[in-house]
Tab-separated table of C-alpha atoms in Angstrom:
chain	number	residue	atom	x	y	z
A	1	MET	CA	-2.988	-11.499	-1.695
A	2	LEU	CA	-5.622	-10.983	0.823
A	3	ALA	CA	-6.107	-14.935	1.056
A	4	SER	CA	-2.605	-15.689	1.277
A	5	GLN	CA	-2.134	-13.037	4.019
A	6	ASN	CA	-5.470	-14.425	5.973
A	7	ALA	CA	-3.743	-17.736	5.797
A	8	LEU	CA	-0.458	-16.400	7.071
A	9	ARG	CA	-2.304	-14.404	9.751
A	10	THR	CA	-4.115	-17.410	11.166
A	11	THR	CA	-0.770	-19.404	11.279
A	12	ALA	CA	0.955	-16.596	12.742
A	13	LEU	CA	-1.454	-16.562	15.839
A	14	LEU	CA	0.132	-20.013	16.662
A	15	ALA	CA	3.573	-19.633	15.980
A	16	PRO	CA	6.349	-17.774	18.023
A	17	LEU	CA	6.344	-14.745	15.858
A	18	ILE	CA	3.009	-13.508	17.619
A	19	ILE	CA	4.012	-11.536	20.579
A	20	ALA	CA	1.217	-11.906	23.371
A	21	GLY	CA	0.786	-10.982	26.834
A	22	ALA	CA	0.836	-13.251	29.824
A	23	LEU	CA	-2.347	-15.431	30.363
A	24	THR	CA	-4.683	-14.374	33.111
A	25	GLY	CA	-8.290	-14.652	32.352
A	26	CYS	CA	-10.382	-12.788	29.846
A	27	ALA	CA	-14.175	-12.682	29.044
A	28	THR	CA	-15.174	-14.368	25.660
A	29	THR	CA	-16.911	-12.693	22.709
A	30	ALA	CA	-20.580	-12.544	23.339
A	31	PRO	CA	-23.013	-13.854	20.776
A	32	GLY	CA	-23.446	-12.763	17.375
A	33	GLY	CA	-27.097	-11.224	17.944
A	34	ASP	CA	-25.449	-8.026	19.801
A	35	THR	CA	-25.484	-6.192	16.492
A	36	GLU	CA	-25.216	-2.618	18.249
A	37	GLN	CA	-22.480	-3.713	20.611
A	38	ALA	CA	-20.755	-5.490	17.847
A	39	THR	CA	-20.641	-2.317	15.674
A	40	GLN	CA	-19.393	-0.168	18.393
A	41	ALA	CA	-16.620	-2.404	19.158
A	42	ARG	CA	-15.515	-2.751	15.700
A	43	HIS	CA	-15.493	0.981	15.360
A	44	ALA	CA	-13.644	1.567	18.445
A	45	ALA	CA	-10.771	-0.726	16.943
A	46	ALA	CA	-11.136	0.767	13.467
A	47	GLU	CA	-10.366	4.339	15.013
A	48	ILE	CA	-7.488	3.163	16.868
A	49	ALA	CA	-5.901	1.553	13.581
A	50	ARG	CA	-6.767	4.451	11.558
A	51	HIS	CA	-4.915	7.022	13.731
A	52	LEU	CA	-1.622	4.964	14.512
A	53	TYR	CA	0.233	6.429	11.972
A	54	ARG	CA	3.213	8.658	13.121
A	55	GLY	CA	5.737	8.283	10.109
A	56	PRO	CA	6.938	5.746	7.795
A	57	THR	CA	8.080	2.580	9.226
A	58	ASP	CA	8.889	-0.903	8.193
A	59	THR	CA	8.260	-2.581	11.329
A	60	ILE	CA	5.169	-3.666	13.200
A	61	ASP	CA	6.996	-2.894	16.643
A	62	ASP	CA	6.521	0.656	15.891
A	63	TYR	CA	2.813	0.438	15.492
A	64	ALA	CA	2.465	-1.705	18.608
A	65	ARG	CA	4.457	1.100	20.404
A	66	TRP	CA	2.237	3.767	18.935
A	67	ALA	CA	-0.900	1.804	19.831
A	68	ASP	CA	0.384	1.353	23.619
A	69	ASP	CA	0.837	5.075	23.758
A	70	ASP	CA	-2.535	5.859	22.310
A	71	LEU	CA	-4.206	3.247	24.773
A	72	ALA	CA	-2.435	4.370	27.878
A	73	GLY	CA	-4.775	4.777	30.903
A	74	ARG	CA	-7.763	3.137	28.984
A	75	ASP	CA	-9.600	0.172	29.839
A	76	SER	CA	-10.762	-0.627	26.358
A	77	PRO	CA	-9.618	-1.286	23.554
A	78	GLN	CA	-6.453	-3.294	24.752
A	79	LEU	CA	-3.398	-4.328	22.703
A	80	ILE	CA	-3.186	-7.957	23.205
A	81	GLY	CA	-0.798	-9.089	20.558
A	82	TYR	CA	1.105	-8.259	17.523
A	83	THR	CA	2.233	-10.538	14.583
A	84	THR	CA	5.400	-9.954	12.147
A	85	TYR	CA	5.176	-11.252	8.466
A	86	PRO	CA	8.703	-12.250	7.687
A	87	ASP	CA	8.139	-12.821	4.080
A	88	ALA	CA	6.395	-9.718	3.297
A	89	THR	CA	7.538	-7.871	0.074
A	90	HIS	CA	7.615	-4.151	-0.871
A	91	ASN	CA	4.074	-2.759	-0.760
A	92	ASP	CA	2.838	-5.768	1.282
A	93	PRO	CA	1.647	-5.567	5.076
A	94	PHE	CA	4.607	-6.428	7.170
A	95	GLY	CA	2.497	-7.321	10.312
A	96	ALA	CA	-0.693	-6.999	12.125
A	97	LEU	CA	-2.145	-5.683	15.495
A	98	GLN	CA	-4.604	-7.473	17.645
A	99	LEU	CA	-6.965	-5.518	19.697
A	100	ARG	CA	-9.673	-6.418	22.457
A	101	VAL	CA	-12.614	-4.201	22.952
A	102	THR	CA	-15.039	-4.305	25.790
A	103	VAL	CA	-18.389	-2.642	25.261
A	104	GLU	CA	-20.345	-2.157	28.705
A	105	ARG	CA	-24.168	-3.091	28.618
A	106	TYR	CA	-26.787	-1.118	30.566
A	107	ASP	CA	-28.861	-3.797	31.411
A	108	GLY	CA	-26.647	-5.561	34.153
A	109	ALA	CA	-25.570	-8.189	31.733
A	110	ASP	CA	-21.932	-9.332	31.246
A	111	PRO	CA	-20.003	-6.852	28.983
A	112	TYR	CA	-19.627	-7.593	25.341
A	113	VAL	CA	-15.987	-8.366	24.352
A	114	ALA	CA	-14.849	-8.732	20.909
A	115	CYS	CA	-11.135	-9.053	19.383
A	116	PHE	CA	-10.143	-7.714	15.863
A	117	GLU	CA	-6.925	-7.422	13.733
A	118	SER	CA	-5.725	-4.864	11.574
A	119	GLN	CA	-2.821	-5.044	9.177
A	120	PHE	CA	-0.178	-2.341	8.606
A	121	ASP	CA	2.443	-1.469	6.011
A	122	TYR	CA	4.989	1.257	5.389
A	123	TRP	CA	2.011	3.915	5.347
A	124	GLY	CA	-0.468	2.843	7.832
A	125	VAL	CA	-3.317	0.466	8.090
A	126	VAL	CA	-4.185	-1.503	5.321
A	127	THR	CA	-7.786	-1.679	3.708
A	128	ASP	CA	-9.318	-4.860	2.216
A	129	ASN	CA	-9.147	-4.392	-1.749
A	130	HIS	CA	-8.358	-0.721	-1.414
A	131	ALA	CA	-11.786	0.015	0.048
A	132	GLY	CA	-12.255	3.235	1.746
A	133	TRP	CA	-10.220	4.416	4.704
A	134	ASP	CA	-13.391	5.210	6.731
A	135	ASP	CA	-14.920	1.699	6.231
A	136	ASP	CA	-14.612	-0.091	9.529
A	137	ASN	CA	-15.024	-3.545	7.894
A	138	ALA	CA	-12.080	-2.888	5.503
A	139	VAL	CA	-9.955	-1.554	8.352
A	140	THR	CA	-10.641	-4.502	10.961
A	141	HIS	CA	-11.185	-8.140	11.038
A	142	PRO	CA	-12.859	-9.893	13.725
A	143	ILE	CA	-10.838	-12.814	15.170
A	144	GLU	CA	-11.744	-15.116	17.982
A	145	CYS	CA	-10.351	-13.582	21.367
A	146	PRO	CA	-7.317	-15.487	22.446
A	147	ALA	CA	-8.147	-17.578	25.762
A	148	ASP	CA	-7.059	-15.593	28.800
A	149	ALA	CA	-4.764	-12.965	26.769
A	150	GLN	CA	-3.529	-10.339	28.710
A	151	PRO	CA	-2.711	-6.441	27.676
A	152	LEU	CA	0.814	-6.486	26.584
A	153	THR	CA	3.655	-3.757	26.730
A	154	PRO	CA	5.534	-3.490	23.450
A	155	PRO	CA	9.636	-3.560	23.737
A	156	VAL	CA	11.231	-0.397	24.275
A	157	ASP	CA	12.494	1.302	21.179
A	158	THR	CA	16.508	1.242	21.384
A	159	ARG	CA	17.337	2.051	17.926
A	160	PRO	CA	19.525	5.139	17.427
A	161	ILE	CA	18.222	8.442	15.720
A	162	TYR	CA	20.742	10.040	13.602
A	163	VAL	CA	20.668	13.302	13.422
A	164	VAL	CA	22.874	16.606	12.282
A	165	PRO	CA	23.232	18.387	15.632
A	166	ASP	CA	21.855	21.846	15.978
A	167	GLY	CA	24.748	24.337	15.030
A	168	THR	CA	26.942	21.879	13.191
A	169	ASP	CA	26.451	24.224	10.182
A	170	ASP	CA	28.207	27.234	11.968
A	171	VAL	CA	31.025	25.076	13.003
A	172	VAL	CA	31.670	23.747	9.406
A	173	VAL	CA	31.532	27.144	7.864
A	174	ASP	CA	33.949	28.330	10.345
A	175	VAL	CA	36.335	25.114	10.206
A	176	LEU	CA	36.293	25.501	6.112
A	177	THR	CA	37.041	29.392	6.252
A	178	LEU	CA	40.150	28.860	8.286
A	179	ALA	CA	41.478	25.534	6.412
A	180	THR	CA	44.682	26.335	4.742
A	181	ALA	CA	46.205	24.812	1.506
A	182	HIS	CA	48.204	22.331	3.633
A	183	ASP	CA	45.253	20.703	5.568
A	184	SER	CA	44.054	17.307	4.414
A	185	ALA	CA	40.769	15.890	4.281
A	186	ALA	CA	41.445	14.027	7.555
A	187	ASP	CA	42.588	17.328	9.047
A	188	VAL	CA	39.574	19.237	8.396
A	189	LEU	CA	37.450	16.389	9.371
A	190	ALA	CA	39.317	15.846	12.800
A	191	ASP	CA	38.441	19.879	13.434
A	192	VAL	CA	34.835	19.447	12.556
A	193	ASN	CA	34.368	16.520	15.020
A	194	LYS	CA	36.276	18.144	17.707
A	195	ARG	CA	34.225	21.351	17.686
A	196	MET	CA	30.891	19.890	16.619
A	197	PRO	CA	27.850	20.096	19.168
A	198	GLN	CA	26.476	16.943	20.683
A	199	PRO	CA	23.127	15.718	19.942
A	200	THR	CA	20.698	16.306	22.849
A	201	GLY	CA	17.755	14.278	22.089
A	202	ASP	CA	16.871	10.742	23.407
A	203	ARG	CA	18.732	8.248	21.450
A	204	GLU	CA	20.112	10.746	19.108
A	205	VAL	CA	23.437	9.917	17.422
A	206	ALA	CA	25.384	12.358	15.186
A	207	PHE	CA	25.902	11.318	11.231
A	208	GLU	CA	29.234	10.498	10.425
A	209	PRO	CA	30.810	13.391	8.339
A	210	SER	CA	32.875	13.200	5.384
A	211	VAL	CA	35.209	15.530	3.518
A	212	THR	CA	36.799	15.589	0.273
A	213	ILE	CA	39.466	17.767	-1.484
A	214	GLY	CA	39.696	18.460	-5.376
A	215	ASP	CA	40.406	20.968	-7.513
A	216	GLN	CA	41.437	23.518	-4.832
A	217	GLN	CA	38.105	23.075	-3.245
A	218	ILE	CA	36.911	21.365	-0.031
A	219	GLY	CA	33.585	19.518	-0.003
A	220	PHE	CA	31.714	18.743	3.274
A	221	ALA	CA	28.559	16.261	3.816
A	222	MET	CA	26.867	15.035	7.113
A	223	GLY	CA	23.602	13.154	6.980
A	224	ASP	CA	21.136	11.268	4.596
A	225	ALA	CA	18.251	12.064	2.104
A	226	ASP	CA	15.934	13.193	4.888
A	227	GLU	CA	18.552	15.580	6.652
A	228	CYS	CA	21.885	16.563	4.782
A	229	LEU	CA	24.388	19.155	5.646
A	230	LEU	CA	26.316	20.093	2.483
A	231	ALA	CA	29.001	22.689	2.283
A	232	VAL	CA	31.736	23.778	0.087
A	233	ARG	CA	35.003	25.959	0.130
A	234	ARG	CA	35.471	27.110	-3.382
A	235	ALA	CA	38.858	27.801	-4.991
A	236	SER	CA	38.261	31.460	-4.196
A	237	GLY	CA	38.114	30.834	-0.392
A	238	ASP	CA	34.283	31.560	-0.369
A	239	VAL	CA	32.312	29.190	1.857
A	240	GLU	CA	28.800	28.113	1.225
A	241	VAL	CA	26.238	25.962	2.704
A	242	LEU	CA	24.456	24.269	-0.131
A	243	ASN	CA	20.610	23.632	-0.108
A	244	ILE	CA	19.891	21.546	-3.000
A	245	PRO	CA	16.678	19.645	-4.129
A	246	ARG	CA	15.840	16.704	-1.939
A	247	VAL	CA	15.176	14.472	-5.056
A	248	LEU	CA	19.083	14.684	-5.668
A	249	LEU	CA	19.814	13.123	-2.263
A	250	GLN	CA	18.049	10.048	-2.713
A	251	PRO	CA	19.695	6.884	-3.390
A	252	GLY	CA	20.687	6.357	-6.859
A	253	GLU	CA	21.155	10.123	-7.195
A	254	LEU	CA	23.842	12.327	-6.054
A	255	GLY	CA	23.371	11.617	-2.808
A	256	CYS	CA	24.390	13.474	0.727
A	257	ARG	CA	28.087	12.975	-0.220
A	258	ALA	CA	31.176	15.306	-0.077
A	259	GLU	CA	31.943	14.704	-3.449
A	260	THR	CA	28.303	16.064	-4.300
A	261	ALA	CA	29.420	19.529	-2.722
A	262	LEU	CA	32.023	19.874	-5.415
A	263	ARG	CA	29.871	19.609	-8.235
A	264	PRO	CA	29.183	22.603	-10.484
A	265	VAL	CA	26.211	24.918	-9.400
A	266	ASP	CA	24.133	23.906	-12.613
A	267	GLN	CA	24.168	20.181	-11.732
A	268	LEU	CA	22.801	20.750	-8.152
A	269	ARG	CA	19.473	22.186	-9.501
A	270	ALA	CA	16.195	20.077	-9.623
A	271	PRO	CA	16.018	17.934	-12.910
A	272	HIS	CA	12.501	19.092	-13.895
């Protein structure tokens, strides 16, 4: 697997998939005799790669943005490129970052400059042959510094962040409590949507809620496996916000669905 990824990585550097900065002028890597500087440079690149993880992601763009945040205001290391692996499968690295590191010398000579690449998957930086996470040689791979590469700025993330707005649970409880036997699922849903608080965070968008009615009960759901609001109005008129095990909300399980809220309580417990 490593051999194939190395081949892909070499090819990707020449293909349009690599996103590199404009070309302006860059020092070349110093000769291989600078053992101390080479070790310092590799360690600096490895430290950046190790600490980029902010949460599960399936795009190298996120790692590039996180690197850009971490490197802001620093002269070295610099993010000079990133590569997407479009054919990556589950558990494979799906991209790589390229960093340039400059190590100053104290004898007046030109700085030592070296470039490194690190691969990333859903959970963070990938190490060679499952080697230790603290092994700089497993975390980073030396590459030739691209001629005249310039630090780049990754594209701004414009993807929506879906949320259940704060205070929605209170609205849902009130709407379900006031619902009458003549109200349809569409009526209940319209009332919730009319009264639901608006998201306040950057790029936040409210999940689409859903309502179902059956056996003189009203079920409400909003969210996904990571954030789910489930509520039910029982035939008795009692309203309850349900807190069920997250495992039951996963794909292939009951899911965050209005129908889930109507299930008997004994079906909403953890399976083990």
